Coordinates of C-alpha atoms in Angstrom, one line a residue:
M192 CA 124.0 42.6 -5.1
K193 CA 125.0 41.3 -1.4
E194 CA 124.9 45.0 -0.1
Q195 CA 121.4 45.7 -2.0
L196 CA 120.2 42.3 -0.1
E197 CA 121.6 43.4 3.3
K198 CA 119.8 46.8 2.8
I199 CA 116.6 45.4 1.8
K200 CA 116.7 43.0 4.7
A201 CA 117.6 45.6 7.3
E202 CA 115.0 47.9 6.0
A203 CA 112.0 45.2 6.2
L204 CA 113.4 44.2 9.9
A205 CA 113.3 47.7 11.0
Q206 CA 109.9 48.6 9.7
I207 CA 108.5 45.3 11.2
E208 CA 110.1 46.3 14.5
L209 CA 108.2 49.5 14.4
A210 CA 105.1 48.3 13.3
D211 CA 102.1 48.6 16.0
A212 CA 99.1 47.1 13.9
L213 CA 98.4 44.1 11.9
E214 CA 97.2 46.3 9.0
K215 CA 100.8 47.8 8.8
L216 CA 102.4 44.5 8.6
N217 CA 100.2 43.4 5.6
D218 CA 101.6 46.7 4.0
I219 CA 105.2 45.6 4.8
R220 CA 104.8 42.2 3.4
V221 CA 103.3 43.4 0.3
A222 CA 106.2 46.1 -0.1
Y223 CA 108.9 43.6 0.3
L224 CA 107.5 40.0 -0.5
G225 CA 104.6 40.8 -2.7
K226 CA 104.6 40.3 -6.8
K227 CA 106.1 44.1 -7.0
G228 CA 108.2 43.8 -3.8
Q229 CA 111.9 44.6 -3.3
L230 CA 112.9 41.0 -3.0
T231 CA 110.7 39.8 -6.0
S232 CA 112.6 42.7 -8.2
V233 CA 116.0 41.2 -7.0
L234 CA 115.0 37.6 -8.3
K235 CA 113.7 39.1 -11.4
S236 CA 117.1 40.8 -11.9
M237 CA 118.9 37.3 -11.6
K238 CA 119.4 37.4 -15.5
D239 CA 122.1 40.1 -15.1
V240 CA 123.9 37.9 -12.5
A241 CA 126.9 35.8 -13.7
P242 CA 125.7 32.2 -14.2
E243 CA 128.3 31.0 -11.6
D244 CA 127.1 33.3 -9.1
R245 CA 123.1 32.8 -9.4
P246 CA 123.0 29.8 -6.6
K247 CA 124.7 31.9 -4.2
V248 CA 122.5 35.0 -4.8
G249 CA 119.5 32.9 -5.1
Q250 CA 120.3 31.4 -1.6
M251 CA 120.9 34.9 -0.1
V252 CA 117.4 36.0 -1.4
N253 CA 115.7 32.9 0.0
E254 CA 117.4 33.3 3.4
A255 CA 116.2 37.1 3.4
R256 CA 112.7 36.2 2.6
E257 CA 112.7 33.4 5.3
L258 CA 114.1 35.8 7.8
I259 CA 111.6 38.5 7.0
E260 CA 108.7 36.1 7.2
A261 CA 109.6 34.8 10.5
K262 CA 109.8 38.2 11.8
L263 CA 106.5 39.1 10.1
E264 CA 104.7 36.0 11.9
E265 CA 106.4 36.6 15.4
T266 CA 105.4 40.2 15.4
K267 CA 101.9 39.3 14.0
N268 CA 101.3 36.9 16.7
T269 CA 102.7 39.6 19.4
L270 CA 100.0 42.2 18.1
A271 CA 97.2 39.8 17.8
R272 CA 97.8 38.8 21.7
K273 CA 98.0 42.4 22.6
A274 CA 94.6 43.1 20.7
R275 CA 93.1 40.3 22.3
E276 CA 94.3 41.4 25.8
E277 CA 93.0 44.9 25.1
Q278 CA 89.7 43.5 23.9
M279 CA 89.2 41.5 26.9
K280 CA 90.1 44.3 29.2
N281 CA 87.6 46.6 27.6
E282 CA 84.8 44.0 27.3
V283 CA 85.2 42.5 30.8
I284 CA 81.8 41.8 32.6
D285 CA 81.3 42.4 36.3
V286 CA 79.5 39.1 37.3
T287 CA 78.8 40.8 40.8
L288 CA 76.3 43.3 39.2
P289 CA 72.8 42.7 39.7
S290 CA 71.1 41.4 36.1
R291 CA 68.9 43.3 34.3
K292 CA 65.1 42.5 34.4
A293 CA 64.1 41.3 31.1
N294 CA 61.3 43.4 29.6
I295 CA 59.0 40.8 28.5
G296 CA 55.5 41.6 27.0
H297 CA 52.1 40.0 27.3
S298 CA 48.7 39.8 25.5
H299 CA 46.8 43.0 24.8
P300 CA 43.3 43.0 27.0
N301 CA 41.4 42.6 23.7
M302 CA 43.4 39.4 22.9
I303 CA 42.9 38.2 26.5
A304 CA 39.3 38.6 26.1
Q305 CA 39.1 36.9 22.5
K306 CA 41.1 33.9 23.7
E307 CA 38.6 33.5 26.7
V308 CA 35.5 33.6 24.3
E309 CA 37.3 31.3 21.9
R310 CA 38.2 28.7 24.6
I311 CA 34.6 28.7 25.7
F312 CA 32.9 28.2 22.4
V313 CA 35.6 25.6 21.2
G314 CA 34.8 23.7 24.3
M315 CA 31.2 23.6 23.1
G316 CA 32.5 21.9 19.8
Y317 CA 32.6 25.3 17.6
E318 CA 35.1 26.0 15.0
V319 CA 37.2 29.2 14.9
V320 CA 36.9 30.7 11.2
E321 CA 38.7 33.8 9.8
G322 CA 37.8 35.8 6.7
P323 CA 38.8 38.9 4.7
E324 CA 38.6 42.4 6.3
V325 CA 38.2 44.0 2.8
E326 CA 34.9 42.2 1.4
Y327 CA 32.4 42.4 -1.5
D328 CA 29.2 44.2 -0.9
E329 CA 27.3 41.1 -1.8
Y330 CA 28.7 39.0 1.1
N331 CA 28.8 42.1 3.6
F332 CA 25.2 43.2 2.9
E333 CA 23.3 41.3 0.1
K334 CA 23.5 37.7 1.4
L335 CA 22.8 39.0 4.9
N336 CA 19.2 40.2 3.7
I337 CA 20.2 43.7 3.7
P338 CA 19.0 45.2 0.5
A339 CA 20.5 48.2 -1.5
N340 CA 18.2 50.9 0.2
H341 CA 18.8 50.0 3.8
P342 CA 20.3 52.3 6.0
A343 CA 23.2 50.4 7.0
K344 CA 24.6 50.8 3.2
D345 CA 24.7 54.7 3.8
E346 CA 28.3 55.8 3.3
Q347 CA 27.9 57.5 6.8
D348 CA 28.0 54.1 8.3
T349 CA 30.3 52.1 6.0
F350 CA 33.8 52.8 4.2
Y351 CA 33.1 52.1 0.5
I352 CA 36.5 51.2 -1.3
N353 CA 34.1 51.3 -4.7
K354 CA 30.4 50.5 -5.2
E355 CA 31.2 46.6 -4.9
I356 CA 34.0 46.5 -2.3
V357 CA 33.8 47.6 1.3
L358 CA 35.6 47.3 4.3
R359 CA 33.4 44.8 6.4
T360 CA 30.9 46.3 9.0
Q361 CA 30.7 43.0 10.7
T362 CA 32.3 39.5 10.7
S363 CA 28.8 38.1 9.3
P364 CA 30.2 37.7 5.8
V365 CA 32.5 34.9 7.2
Q366 CA 29.4 33.1 8.0
A367 CA 27.8 33.6 4.7
R368 CA 31.1 32.1 3.1
V369 CA 31.0 29.2 5.2
M370 CA 27.2 28.6 4.5
E371 CA 28.0 28.6 0.7
Q372 CA 30.4 25.7 1.1
G373 CA 27.5 23.4 1.9
K374 CA 29.3 21.6 4.6
L375 CA 26.5 20.8 7.3
P376 CA 26.1 21.0 9.9
I377 CA 28.0 24.4 11.1
R378 CA 29.3 25.4 14.4
M379 CA 31.7 28.3 14.2
I380 CA 32.7 31.6 15.6
A381 CA 34.3 34.3 13.6
P382 CA 36.3 36.9 15.3
G383 CA 38.2 39.7 13.6
R384 CA 38.4 43.5 13.2
V385 CA 35.6 45.3 11.5
F386 CA 35.1 49.1 10.5
R387 CA 32.5 51.7 10.7
S388 CA 32.2 55.3 10.0
D389 CA 31.8 56.2 13.7
E390 CA 33.3 59.3 15.7
V391 CA 35.9 58.3 18.2
D392 CA 34.6 58.7 21.8
A393 CA 34.5 56.6 25.1
T394 CA 32.3 53.8 23.4
H395 CA 33.0 54.2 19.7
S396 CA 35.5 53.7 17.3
P397 CA 35.7 53.5 13.4
S398 CA 37.8 50.3 14.0
F399 CA 36.9 47.7 16.4
H400 CA 36.3 43.8 16.9
Q401 CA 33.4 41.3 16.8
I402 CA 33.1 38.0 17.3
E403 CA 30.0 36.4 15.6
G404 CA 28.7 32.8 15.9
L405 CA 26.4 30.6 13.7
V406 CA 24.8 27.1 14.1
I407 CA 23.0 25.4 11.3
D408 CA 21.7 22.0 11.8
K409 CA 18.4 20.0 11.8
H410 CA 15.9 21.0 14.3
I411 CA 17.8 23.8 15.9
T412 CA 15.3 26.2 18.1
F413 CA 15.3 29.4 19.9
A414 CA 15.7 27.1 22.8
D415 CA 19.2 26.1 21.6
L416 CA 20.2 29.7 21.1
K417 CA 19.3 30.6 24.7
G418 CA 21.0 27.7 26.4
T419 CA 24.0 28.3 24.5
L420 CA 24.2 32.1 25.4
A421 CA 23.3 31.1 28.9
E422 CA 26.0 28.8 29.2
F423 CA 28.4 31.5 27.5
A424 CA 27.4 34.3 30.1
K425 CA 28.2 31.9 33.0
E426 CA 31.6 30.9 31.6
L427 CA 32.5 34.4 31.1
F428 CA 31.1 36.3 33.8
G429 CA 30.3 33.9 36.6
E430 CA 28.3 30.8 37.6
D431 CA 25.4 33.0 39.1
T432 CA 25.3 35.0 35.8
K433 CA 21.5 35.3 34.4
V434 CA 20.7 36.4 30.9
N435 CA 17.6 38.3 29.7
F436 CA 16.3 38.4 26.1
R437 CA 14.5 41.5 24.8
P438 CA 12.8 41.5 21.4
H439 CA 14.7 43.5 18.8
H440 CA 15.3 43.6 15.0
F441 CA 18.2 42.5 12.6
P442 CA 17.8 42.0 8.9
F443 CA 19.5 38.6 8.8
T444 CA 17.6 36.9 11.8
E445 CA 13.8 36.3 12.5
P446 CA 12.9 36.3 15.3
S447 CA 16.0 38.4 16.7
A448 CA 16.8 39.7 20.1
E449 CA 19.1 41.6 22.4
V450 CA 20.9 39.7 25.3
D451 CA 21.4 41.3 28.8
V452 CA 23.5 39.6 31.6
S453 CA 22.7 39.9 35.2
C454 CA 25.2 42.6 36.8
F455 CA 28.4 40.6 37.9
K456 CA 29.2 43.5 40.4
C457 CA 25.9 43.8 42.3
G458 CA 24.5 40.3 41.6
G459 CA 21.4 42.1 39.7
K460 CA 20.4 44.3 42.6
G461 CA 21.5 47.6 40.8
C462 CA 24.4 49.6 41.2
R463 CA 26.8 52.4 39.4
F464 CA 28.0 49.7 37.1
C465 CA 24.8 48.6 35.7
K466 CA 23.1 52.0 35.9
G467 CA 20.8 50.8 38.7
S468 CA 19.0 48.4 36.3
G469 CA 20.5 45.3 37.5
W470 CA 21.4 44.3 33.7
I471 CA 24.0 44.8 31.2
E472 CA 23.5 44.8 27.4
I473 CA 26.1 42.3 25.9
L474 CA 25.1 41.1 22.5
G475 CA 22.5 40.7 19.6
C476 CA 21.2 37.4 18.3
G477 CA 18.5 35.6 16.6
M478 CA 17.2 32.5 14.4
V479 CA 18.7 32.9 10.9
H480 CA 16.4 34.4 8.5
P481 CA 15.1 31.6 6.0
H482 CA 16.1 33.8 3.0
V483 CA 19.6 34.1 4.1
L484 CA 19.7 30.3 4.1
E485 CA 18.3 30.2 0.6
M486 CA 20.7 32.8 -0.6
C487 CA 23.7 30.5 0.6
G488 CA 22.4 27.5 -0.9
I489 CA 20.8 25.8 2.3
D490 CA 17.3 24.7 2.4
P491 CA 15.2 26.6 5.0
E492 CA 12.6 23.7 4.9
A493 CA 15.4 21.0 6.0
Y494 CA 17.7 23.2 8.2
T495 CA 17.4 26.1 10.6
G496 CA 20.1 28.0 12.7
F497 CA 20.7 30.7 15.0
A498 CA 23.2 33.4 14.9
F499 CA 24.9 35.9 17.5
G500 CA 27.3 38.6 17.5
V501 CA 29.1 40.4 20.6
G502 CA 31.8 43.2 20.6
L503 CA 35.1 42.1 21.7
E504 CA 35.9 45.6 23.2
R505 CA 32.5 45.4 25.0
I506 CA 33.6 42.2 26.6
A507 CA 37.1 43.7 27.7
L508 CA 35.5 47.0 28.9
L509 CA 33.1 44.9 31.0
K510 CA 35.3 42.2 32.3
Y511 CA 38.2 44.3 33.3
E512 CA 35.9 47.3 34.3
I513 CA 37.5 49.9 31.9
D514 CA 35.4 53.1 31.4
D515 CA 37.0 54.3 28.2
M516 CA 37.3 52.4 25.0
R517 CA 40.2 54.5 23.8
L518 CA 42.5 53.4 26.6
L519 CA 42.5 49.9 24.7
Y520 CA 44.2 51.6 21.6
E521 CA 46.4 54.4 23.2
N522 CA 49.5 52.1 23.8
D523 CA 49.9 53.4 27.4
I524 CA 52.3 51.1 29.0
R525 CA 51.1 52.2 32.6
F526 CA 47.5 51.2 31.5
L527 CA 48.5 47.9 29.5
R528 CA 51.0 46.3 32.1
Q529 CA 47.9 45.8 34.6
F530 CA 46.7 43.0 32.5

């Protein structure tokens, strides 16, 4: 038995000495000290040892175990230290090298323009309201005084999901939803993405953005509309900006108008930017049609209001003098980092 123990101890110590990885040490531990290890097998065979020799054999087994465990721990610490030193050597950082410049993004020109418009109207006491992009035909058309036979409902202009659901063609449905709630007065703008079946070119896209505004209160007149939009134009394009209203037709407003702003490049004298006219078309507006108020549960005899809508891309193109709308969506870093 003594020779067997000496042999097991010598073999274990020799294998530990040759081990060059922590995984190998663990295999050695299992082979000699595990449940089915060689030392454990010796202990299990103690029943075959004479009773008077068992204490001595047990002591020899324990001494061999302690020696092997001590050697395993010593070698484990040595290998762990070497592995750590190698890791530190491979992961060394040269602090004398120049640092890498952080590649930090920024807002898209569309979002810059939107935040600017929101800032102006929030400063006037307006609330920013959002609504669904997939909308019911009832809110996108019917409640805005656009009957079933109106050209705007032609499939060439509108993306239909089915007969009752469309991709909204304007953010006006948000206004209808707010009016239905009956919480008066209303001062709101509704920014968001809209969809129309347009061919892609320098000034058109099947997906673009609008910001529409709505005011409903007692004694609201066209003069309030003109004053609001004049102040908006000055805040957006400069203090010297003037506005010009031209009669127009929109189904949901009466009377309606197109609004031009004086060219902020030439001051209204006429240049290439304004095509020599001195004016730049900017948005559409008008007094809310009484029938629209009625359909949304508001008494047109007690309340009046005005609405307006401006293309967000239109503002970005003008404000940053971009000549092609497609540049906003091509994700060209060389273009976008200018903003």
